[in-house]
mmCIF file of C-alpha atoms in Angstrom:
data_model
loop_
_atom_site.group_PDB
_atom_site.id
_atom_site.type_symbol
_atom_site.label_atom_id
_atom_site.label_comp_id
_atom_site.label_asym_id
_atom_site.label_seq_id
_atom_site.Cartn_x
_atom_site.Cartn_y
_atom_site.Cartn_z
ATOM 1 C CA UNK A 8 0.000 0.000 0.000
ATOM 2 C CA UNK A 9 1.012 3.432 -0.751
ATOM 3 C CA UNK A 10 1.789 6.592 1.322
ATOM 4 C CA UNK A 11 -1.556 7.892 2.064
ATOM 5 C CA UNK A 12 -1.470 11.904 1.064
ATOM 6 C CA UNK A 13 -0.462 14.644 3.375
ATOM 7 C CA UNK A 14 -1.176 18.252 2.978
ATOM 8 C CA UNK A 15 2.035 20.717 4.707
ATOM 9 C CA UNK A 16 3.705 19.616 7.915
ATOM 10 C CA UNK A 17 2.530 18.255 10.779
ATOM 11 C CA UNK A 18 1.379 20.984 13.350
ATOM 12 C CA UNK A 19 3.897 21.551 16.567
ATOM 13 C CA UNK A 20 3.004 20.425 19.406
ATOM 14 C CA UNK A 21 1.084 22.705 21.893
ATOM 15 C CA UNK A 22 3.924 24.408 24.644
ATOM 16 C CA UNK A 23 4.185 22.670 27.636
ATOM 17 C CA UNK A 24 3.463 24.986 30.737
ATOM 18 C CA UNK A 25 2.524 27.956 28.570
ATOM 19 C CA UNK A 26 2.365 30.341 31.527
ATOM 20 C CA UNK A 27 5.528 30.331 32.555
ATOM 21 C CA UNK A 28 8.628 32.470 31.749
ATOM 22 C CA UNK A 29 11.231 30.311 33.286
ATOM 23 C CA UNK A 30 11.797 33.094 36.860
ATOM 24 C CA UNK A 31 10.060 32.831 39.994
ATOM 25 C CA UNK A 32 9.339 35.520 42.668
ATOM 26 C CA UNK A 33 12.480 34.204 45.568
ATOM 27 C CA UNK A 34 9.955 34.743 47.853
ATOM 28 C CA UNK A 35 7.978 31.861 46.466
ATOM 29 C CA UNK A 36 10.491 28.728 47.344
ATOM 30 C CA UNK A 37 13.200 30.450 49.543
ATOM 31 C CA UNK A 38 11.585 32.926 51.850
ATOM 32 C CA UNK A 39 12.902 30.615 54.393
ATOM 33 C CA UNK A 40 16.233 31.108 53.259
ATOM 34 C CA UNK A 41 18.856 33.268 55.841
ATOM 35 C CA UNK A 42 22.315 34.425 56.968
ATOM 36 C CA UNK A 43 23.130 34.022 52.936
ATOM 37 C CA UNK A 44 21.755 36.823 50.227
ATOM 38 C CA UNK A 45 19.710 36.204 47.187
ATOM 39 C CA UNK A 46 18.022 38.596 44.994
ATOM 40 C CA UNK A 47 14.459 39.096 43.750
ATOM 41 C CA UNK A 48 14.250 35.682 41.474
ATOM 42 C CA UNK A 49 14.913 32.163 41.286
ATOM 43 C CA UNK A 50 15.361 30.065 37.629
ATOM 44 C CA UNK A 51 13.081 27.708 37.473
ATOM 45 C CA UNK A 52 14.225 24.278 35.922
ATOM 46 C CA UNK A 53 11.673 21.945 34.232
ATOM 47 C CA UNK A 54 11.912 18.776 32.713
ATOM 48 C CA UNK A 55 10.768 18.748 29.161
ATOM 49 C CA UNK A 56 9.928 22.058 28.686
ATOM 50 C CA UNK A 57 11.484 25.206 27.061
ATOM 51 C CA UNK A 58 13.466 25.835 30.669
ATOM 52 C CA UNK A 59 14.869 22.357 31.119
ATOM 53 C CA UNK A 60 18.775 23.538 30.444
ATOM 54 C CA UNK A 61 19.759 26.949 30.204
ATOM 55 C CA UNK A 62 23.635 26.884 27.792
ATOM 56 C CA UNK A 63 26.105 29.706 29.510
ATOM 57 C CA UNK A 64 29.022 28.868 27.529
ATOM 58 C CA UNK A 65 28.918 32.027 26.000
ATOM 59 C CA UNK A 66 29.012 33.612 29.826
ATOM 60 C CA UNK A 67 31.593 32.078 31.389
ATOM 61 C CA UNK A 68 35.213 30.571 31.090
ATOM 62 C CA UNK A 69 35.582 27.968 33.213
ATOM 63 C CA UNK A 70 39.219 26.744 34.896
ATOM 64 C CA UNK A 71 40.277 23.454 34.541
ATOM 65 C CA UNK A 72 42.456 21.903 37.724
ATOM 66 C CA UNK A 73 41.353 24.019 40.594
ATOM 67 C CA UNK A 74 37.615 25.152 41.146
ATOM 68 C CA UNK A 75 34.982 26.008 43.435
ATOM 69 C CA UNK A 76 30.955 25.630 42.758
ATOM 70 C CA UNK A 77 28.480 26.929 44.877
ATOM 71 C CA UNK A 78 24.828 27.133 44.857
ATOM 72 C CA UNK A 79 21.598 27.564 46.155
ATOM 73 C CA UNK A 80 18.939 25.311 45.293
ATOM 74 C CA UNK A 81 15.721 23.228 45.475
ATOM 75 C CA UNK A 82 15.009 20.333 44.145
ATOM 76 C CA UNK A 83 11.143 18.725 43.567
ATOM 77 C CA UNK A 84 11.806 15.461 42.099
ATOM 78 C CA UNK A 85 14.651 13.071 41.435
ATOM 79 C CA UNK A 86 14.584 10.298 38.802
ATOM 80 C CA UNK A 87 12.950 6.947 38.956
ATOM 81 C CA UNK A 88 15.959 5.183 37.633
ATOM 82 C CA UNK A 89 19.638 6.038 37.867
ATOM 83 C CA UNK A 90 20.323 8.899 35.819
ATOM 84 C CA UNK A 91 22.062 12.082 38.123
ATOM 85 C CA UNK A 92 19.937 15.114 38.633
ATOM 86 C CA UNK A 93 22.521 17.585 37.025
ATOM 87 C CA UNK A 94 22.167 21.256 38.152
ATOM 88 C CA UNK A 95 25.449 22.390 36.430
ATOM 89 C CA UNK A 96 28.462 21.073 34.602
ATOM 90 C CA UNK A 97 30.580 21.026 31.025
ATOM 91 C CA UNK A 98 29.957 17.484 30.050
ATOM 92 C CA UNK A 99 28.597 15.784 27.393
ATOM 93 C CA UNK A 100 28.182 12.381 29.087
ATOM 94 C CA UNK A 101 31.176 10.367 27.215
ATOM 95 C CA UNK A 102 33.338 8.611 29.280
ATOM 96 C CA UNK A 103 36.261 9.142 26.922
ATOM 97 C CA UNK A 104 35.731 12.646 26.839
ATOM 98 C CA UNK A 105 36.995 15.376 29.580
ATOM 99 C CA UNK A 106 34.338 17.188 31.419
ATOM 100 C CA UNK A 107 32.557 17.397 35.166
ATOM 101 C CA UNK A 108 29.084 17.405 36.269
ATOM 102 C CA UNK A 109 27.741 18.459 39.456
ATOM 103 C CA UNK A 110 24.572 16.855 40.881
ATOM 104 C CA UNK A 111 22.473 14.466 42.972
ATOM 105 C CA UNK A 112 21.947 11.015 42.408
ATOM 106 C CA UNK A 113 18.009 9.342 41.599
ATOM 107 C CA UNK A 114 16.159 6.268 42.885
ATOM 108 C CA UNK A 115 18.346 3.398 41.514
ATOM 109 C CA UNK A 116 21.773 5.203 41.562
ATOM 110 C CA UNK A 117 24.503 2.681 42.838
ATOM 111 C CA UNK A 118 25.601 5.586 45.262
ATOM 112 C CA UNK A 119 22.272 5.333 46.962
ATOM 113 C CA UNK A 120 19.150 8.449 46.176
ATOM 114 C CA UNK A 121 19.708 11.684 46.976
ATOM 115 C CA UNK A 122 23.833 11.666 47.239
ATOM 116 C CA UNK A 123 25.990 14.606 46.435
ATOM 117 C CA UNK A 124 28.219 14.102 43.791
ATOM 118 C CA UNK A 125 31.064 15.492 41.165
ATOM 119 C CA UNK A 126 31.439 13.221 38.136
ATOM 120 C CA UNK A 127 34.570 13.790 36.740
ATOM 121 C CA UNK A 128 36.416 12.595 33.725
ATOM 122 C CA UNK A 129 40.460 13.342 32.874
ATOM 123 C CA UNK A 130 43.442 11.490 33.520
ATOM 124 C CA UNK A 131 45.545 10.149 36.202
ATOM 125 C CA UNK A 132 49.371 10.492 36.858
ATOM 126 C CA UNK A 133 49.936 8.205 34.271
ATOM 127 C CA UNK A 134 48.056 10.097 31.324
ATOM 128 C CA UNK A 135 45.456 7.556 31.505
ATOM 129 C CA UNK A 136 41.828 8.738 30.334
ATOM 130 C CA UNK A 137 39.803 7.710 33.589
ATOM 131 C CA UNK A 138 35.918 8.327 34.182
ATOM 132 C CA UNK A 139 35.270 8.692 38.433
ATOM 133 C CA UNK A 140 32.226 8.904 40.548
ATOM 134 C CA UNK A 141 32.963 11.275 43.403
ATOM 135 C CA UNK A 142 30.447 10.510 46.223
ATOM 136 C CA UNK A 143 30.034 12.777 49.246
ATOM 137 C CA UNK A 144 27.569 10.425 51.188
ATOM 138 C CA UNK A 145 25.976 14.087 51.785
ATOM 139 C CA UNK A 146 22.287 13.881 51.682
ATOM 140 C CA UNK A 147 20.341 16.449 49.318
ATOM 141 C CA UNK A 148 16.437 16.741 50.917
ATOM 142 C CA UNK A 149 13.757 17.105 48.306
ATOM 143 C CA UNK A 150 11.696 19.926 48.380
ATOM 144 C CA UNK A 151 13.649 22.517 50.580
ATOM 145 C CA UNK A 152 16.123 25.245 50.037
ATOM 146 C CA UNK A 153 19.980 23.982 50.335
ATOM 147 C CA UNK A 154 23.210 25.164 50.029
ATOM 148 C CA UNK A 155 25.940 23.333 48.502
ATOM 149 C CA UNK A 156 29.150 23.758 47.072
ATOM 150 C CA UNK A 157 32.266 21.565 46.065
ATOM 151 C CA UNK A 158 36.134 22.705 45.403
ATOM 152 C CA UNK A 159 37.661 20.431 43.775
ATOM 153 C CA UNK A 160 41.373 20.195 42.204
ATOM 154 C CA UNK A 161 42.219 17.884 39.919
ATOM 155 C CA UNK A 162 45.797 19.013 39.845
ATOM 156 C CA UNK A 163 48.486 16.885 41.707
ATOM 157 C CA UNK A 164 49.749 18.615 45.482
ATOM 158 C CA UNK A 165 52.564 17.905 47.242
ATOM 159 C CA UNK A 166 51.884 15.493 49.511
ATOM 160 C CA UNK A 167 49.753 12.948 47.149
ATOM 161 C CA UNK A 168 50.978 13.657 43.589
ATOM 162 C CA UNK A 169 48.934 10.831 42.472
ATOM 163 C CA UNK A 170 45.679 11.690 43.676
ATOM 164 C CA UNK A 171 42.751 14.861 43.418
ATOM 165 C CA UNK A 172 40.553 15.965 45.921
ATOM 166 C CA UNK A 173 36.585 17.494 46.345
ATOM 167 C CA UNK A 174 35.488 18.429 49.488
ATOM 168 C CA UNK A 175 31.784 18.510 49.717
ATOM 169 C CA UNK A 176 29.551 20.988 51.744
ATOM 170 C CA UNK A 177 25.936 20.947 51.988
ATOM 171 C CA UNK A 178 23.515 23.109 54.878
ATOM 172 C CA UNK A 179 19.773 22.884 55.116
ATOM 173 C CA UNK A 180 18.529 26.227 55.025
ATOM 174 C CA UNK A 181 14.539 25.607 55.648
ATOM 175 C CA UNK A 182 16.717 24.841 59.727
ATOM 176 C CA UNK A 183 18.091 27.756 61.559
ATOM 177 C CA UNK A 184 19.406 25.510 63.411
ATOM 178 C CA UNK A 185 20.981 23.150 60.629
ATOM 179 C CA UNK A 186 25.122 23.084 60.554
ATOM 180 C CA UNK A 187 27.433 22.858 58.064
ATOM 181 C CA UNK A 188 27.862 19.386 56.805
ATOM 182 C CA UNK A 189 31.536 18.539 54.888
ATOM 183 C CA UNK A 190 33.048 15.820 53.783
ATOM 184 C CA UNK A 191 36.618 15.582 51.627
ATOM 185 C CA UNK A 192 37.275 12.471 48.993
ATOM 186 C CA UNK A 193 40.402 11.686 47.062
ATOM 187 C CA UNK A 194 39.903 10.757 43.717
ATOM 188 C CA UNK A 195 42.541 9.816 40.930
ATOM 189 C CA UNK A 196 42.420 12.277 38.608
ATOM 190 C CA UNK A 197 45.087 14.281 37.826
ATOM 191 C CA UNK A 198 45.398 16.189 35.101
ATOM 192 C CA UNK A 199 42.768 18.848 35.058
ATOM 193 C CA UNK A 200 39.178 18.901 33.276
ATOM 194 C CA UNK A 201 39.460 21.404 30.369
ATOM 195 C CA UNK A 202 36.722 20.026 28.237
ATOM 196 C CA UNK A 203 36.099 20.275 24.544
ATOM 197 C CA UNK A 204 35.635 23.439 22.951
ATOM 198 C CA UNK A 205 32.196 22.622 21.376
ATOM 199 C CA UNK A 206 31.166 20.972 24.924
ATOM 200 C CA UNK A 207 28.503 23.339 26.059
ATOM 201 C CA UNK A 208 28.844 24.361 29.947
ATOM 202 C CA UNK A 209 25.116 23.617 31.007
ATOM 203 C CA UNK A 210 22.778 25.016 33.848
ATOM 204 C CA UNK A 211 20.015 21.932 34.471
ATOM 205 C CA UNK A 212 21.674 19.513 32.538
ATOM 206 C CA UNK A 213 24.517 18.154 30.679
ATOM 207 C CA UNK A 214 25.409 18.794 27.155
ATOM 208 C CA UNK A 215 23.504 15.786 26.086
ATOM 209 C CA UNK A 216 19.579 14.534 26.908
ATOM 210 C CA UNK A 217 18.546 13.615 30.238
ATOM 211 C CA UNK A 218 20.314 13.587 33.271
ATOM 212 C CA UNK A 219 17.885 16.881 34.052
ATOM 213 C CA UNK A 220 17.473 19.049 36.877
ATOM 214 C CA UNK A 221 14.036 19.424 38.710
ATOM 215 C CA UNK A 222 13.080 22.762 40.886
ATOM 216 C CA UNK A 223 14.449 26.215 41.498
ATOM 217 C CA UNK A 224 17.971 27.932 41.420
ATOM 218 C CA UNK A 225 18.221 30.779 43.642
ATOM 219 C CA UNK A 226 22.487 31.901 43.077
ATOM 220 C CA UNK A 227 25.044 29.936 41.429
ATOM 221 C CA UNK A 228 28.651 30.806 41.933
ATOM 222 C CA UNK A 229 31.963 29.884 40.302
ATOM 223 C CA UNK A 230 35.422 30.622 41.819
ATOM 224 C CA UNK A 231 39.213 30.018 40.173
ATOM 225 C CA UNK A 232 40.398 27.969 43.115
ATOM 226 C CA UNK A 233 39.539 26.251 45.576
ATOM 227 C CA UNK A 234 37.772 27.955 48.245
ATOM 228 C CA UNK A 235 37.835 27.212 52.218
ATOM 229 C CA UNK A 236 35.810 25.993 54.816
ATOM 230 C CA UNK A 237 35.966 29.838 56.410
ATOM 231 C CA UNK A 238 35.530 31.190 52.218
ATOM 232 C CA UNK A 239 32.330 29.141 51.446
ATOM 233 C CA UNK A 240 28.767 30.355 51.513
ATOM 234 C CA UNK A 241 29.239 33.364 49.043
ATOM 235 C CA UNK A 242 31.677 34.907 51.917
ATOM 236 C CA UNK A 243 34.100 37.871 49.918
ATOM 237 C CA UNK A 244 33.806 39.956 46.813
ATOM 238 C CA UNK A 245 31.930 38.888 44.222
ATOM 239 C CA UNK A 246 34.053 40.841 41.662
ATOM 240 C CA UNK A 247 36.283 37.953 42.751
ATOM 241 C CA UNK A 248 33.882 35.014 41.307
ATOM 242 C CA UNK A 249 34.337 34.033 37.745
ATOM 243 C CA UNK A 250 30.403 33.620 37.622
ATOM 244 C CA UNK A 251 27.864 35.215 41.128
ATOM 245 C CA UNK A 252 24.225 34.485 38.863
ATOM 246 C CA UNK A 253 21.659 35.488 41.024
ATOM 247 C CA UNK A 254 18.782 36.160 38.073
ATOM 248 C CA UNK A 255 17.716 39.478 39.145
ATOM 249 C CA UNK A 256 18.123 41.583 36.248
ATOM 250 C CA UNK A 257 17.623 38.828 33.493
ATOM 251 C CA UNK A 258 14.147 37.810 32.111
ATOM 252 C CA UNK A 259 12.772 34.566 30.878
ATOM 253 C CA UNK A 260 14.110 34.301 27.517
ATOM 254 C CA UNK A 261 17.604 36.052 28.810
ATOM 255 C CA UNK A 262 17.834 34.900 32.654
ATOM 256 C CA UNK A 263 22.086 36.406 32.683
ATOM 257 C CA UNK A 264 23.576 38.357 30.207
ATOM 258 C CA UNK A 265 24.982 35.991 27.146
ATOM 259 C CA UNK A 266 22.335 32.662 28.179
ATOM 260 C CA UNK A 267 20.154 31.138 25.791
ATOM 261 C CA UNK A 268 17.651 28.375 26.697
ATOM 262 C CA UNK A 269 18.162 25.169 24.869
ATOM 263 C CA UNK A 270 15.332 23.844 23.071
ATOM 264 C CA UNK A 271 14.324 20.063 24.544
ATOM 265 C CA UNK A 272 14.604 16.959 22.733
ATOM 266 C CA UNK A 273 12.358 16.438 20.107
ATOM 267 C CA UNK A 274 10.776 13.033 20.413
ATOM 268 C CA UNK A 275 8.842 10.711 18.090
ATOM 269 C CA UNK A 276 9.346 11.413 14.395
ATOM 270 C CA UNK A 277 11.844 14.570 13.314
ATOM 271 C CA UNK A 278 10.155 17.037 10.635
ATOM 272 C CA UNK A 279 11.499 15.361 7.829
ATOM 273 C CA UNK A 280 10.673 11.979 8.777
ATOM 274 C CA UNK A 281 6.846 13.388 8.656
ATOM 275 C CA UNK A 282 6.793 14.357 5.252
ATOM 276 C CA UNK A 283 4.744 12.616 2.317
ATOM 277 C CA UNK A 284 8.363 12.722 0.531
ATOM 278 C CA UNK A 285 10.189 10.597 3.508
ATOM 279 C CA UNK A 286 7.658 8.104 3.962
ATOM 280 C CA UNK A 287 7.349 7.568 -0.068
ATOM 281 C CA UNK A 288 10.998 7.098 0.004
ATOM 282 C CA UNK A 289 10.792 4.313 2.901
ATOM 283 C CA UNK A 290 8.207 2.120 1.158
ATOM 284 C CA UNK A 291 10.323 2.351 -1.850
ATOM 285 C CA UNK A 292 13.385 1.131 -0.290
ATOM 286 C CA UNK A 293 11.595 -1.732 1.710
ATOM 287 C CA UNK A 294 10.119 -2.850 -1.461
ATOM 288 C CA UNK A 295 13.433 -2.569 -3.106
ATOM 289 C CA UNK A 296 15.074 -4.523 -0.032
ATOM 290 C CA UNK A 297 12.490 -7.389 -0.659
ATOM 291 C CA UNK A 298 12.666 -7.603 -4.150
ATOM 292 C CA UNK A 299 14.554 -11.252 -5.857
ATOM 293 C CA UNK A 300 16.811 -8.800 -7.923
ATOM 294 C CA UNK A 301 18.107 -7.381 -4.846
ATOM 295 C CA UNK A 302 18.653 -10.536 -2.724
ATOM 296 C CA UNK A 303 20.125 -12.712 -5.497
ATOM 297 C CA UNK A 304 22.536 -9.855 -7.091
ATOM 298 C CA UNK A 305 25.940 -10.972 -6.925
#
C-alpha cells in the first residue's frame, strides 16, 4: 500500500506549561532562606519544557584543575531510575571525553538516592583517560532550600601527587538551626578537566539529553580555586567570582547576560521523517530490499 497523502507539515506540538517564563518571585520557594543573600528571582528548571537547560558557555570561562561551585537550590523530584539530577556542569556524558558534572543522584543510583556528587572525567598520573564517581555520602532533601558547594582540584599537590581531591559541603537552610555538613574524597584524577571546545557548559543539565534538573535555582557561583571551609557560603567579593548568577536583572528568555535556553529533545518522528516525501521514500526502499533482484545480485 502506498503513502496515504499529506497536505504541509505536521502541526507543533502545543507548549508545555505555557504560563511560565522560566523566573520565579524568591519569595515563592526560599523565603525561608537566611544568613546568605539572594536577589528578587529564582530560575526555574523543568523537565521537558522550554526551561529544562539553560547553555552559559557564551558567559563564562571555566578553569580546569582548581575550582569552586556553589549554589543555592531546590530540588522537587529526582529520577525513577539512575540517571544524576545535574544542576550544572561542562559534560557531554562520554566517558572518553573530559568534562565534570555536578549533581544528585536518583532512585536506583549505585551511590544510593539523593547523594551529592562530582562526576569527573580526565586522567591520572599516568596520562590515563579515567571516568570517576565522586560521592560525598551528603544527603540532598527534596523539596527545601539547600546550600551546597564543592572545590575540587584535579591538579596533583605535594603530599599525594597521584591523587585529586573534592570536598563537599551541603547546609539545610529551611533549619536555623541546621550546621554545616563537609566531607573531603580523594579521587585519581590528575590532570585537570578542560573540556572540549564545542562541549557546552550547562545550567540543568549536561550537554547531552537527560540527566535533568528538577526545581528552582536561587544563586550559582563559580570561583578560580579552591575555596575554604571559612571562604564558602558566598563569603568575599563577588568581583572575585568568575560567575555570582543570582537572576535578578535577566528575564525569561535572557535569565544572565549571554544565556540562551536550549530547546528540549524532540521526540517521536523529526520534521522530515513526517513528510509525504520521507515516507514515499521508505516504502520504496523496503520494497526494493524485498525484491529477488536485490537478494540474489551478486
Amino acid at each position: 500500500e502506498g503513502q496515504q497523502s499529506v497536505v504541509g507539515a505536521p502541526p507543533a506540538p502545543p507548549a508545555k506549561f505555557p504560563k511560565e517564563n522560566g523566573l520565579r518571585p524568591i519569595e515563592q520557594y526560599f523565603k525561608p532562606v537566611t544568613g546568605i543573600e539572594l536577589g528578587s528571582k529564582s530560575l526555574w528548571l523543568q523537565p521537558d519544557s522550554r526551561f529544562e537547560r539553560l547553555d552559559v558557555s557564551a558567559a563564562i570561562d571555566l578553569p580546569d584543575e582548581k575550582f569552586t561551585v556553589e549554589a543555592v537550590a531546590i530540588i522537587d523530584a529526582i529520577h525513577k531510575d539512575a540517571a544524576v539530577n545535574t544542576l550544572f556542569g561542562q559534560w557531554n556524558g562520554s566517558q572518553d571525553d573530559v568534562g565534570w558534572s555536578f549533581g544528585i543522584t536518583s532512585e536506583k543510583s549505585r551511590y544510593q538516592p539523593r547523594n551529592f556528587i562530582m562526576q569527573l572525567v580526565g586522567d591520572d598520573f599516568q596520562n590515563n583517560r579515567i571516568y570517576e564517581v565522586i560521592a560525598s555520602d551528603l544527603r540532598f532533601p527534596i523539596g527545601k532550600p539547600v546550600y551546597f558547594a564543592a572545590a575540587v582540584s584535579a591538579a596533583p599537590s605535594k603530599d599525594d601527587p597521584a591523587k585529586g581531591s573534592v570536598t563537599f559541603y551541603l547546609k539545610d537552610l529551611s533549619d536555623p538551626k541546621a550546621v554545616m555538613q563537609t566531607q573531603t574524597v580523594k579521587h585519581q584524577i590528575v590532570g585537570g578537566l578542560a573540556a572540549k571546545p564545542e562541549v557546552r557548559t550547562i545550567i540543568g543539565g549536561r550537554d547531552e539529553n537527560g540527566h535533568t534538573w528538577d526545581g528552582q535555582l536561587a544563586r550559582l557561583g563559580i570561583t578560580d580555586g579552591v575555596l575554604s571551609a571559612d571562604q564558602i557560603f558566598f563569603k568575599g567579593d563577588a568581583a572575585e567570582r568568575i560567575a555570582d548568577w543570582d537572576f535578578s536583572k535577566g528575564t525569561g528568555s535572557l535569565p544572565e547576560v549571554q544565556t540562551a535556553w536550549m530547546k528540549p529533545a524532540v521526540k517521536g518522528p523529526t520534521p522530515l521523517q513526517s513528510t509525504p516525501l520521507f515516507g514515499a521514500v521508505t516504502d520504496f526502499c523496503h520494497a526494493l530490499l524485498n525484491s529477488n533482484e536485490f537478494l540474489y545480485l551478486h
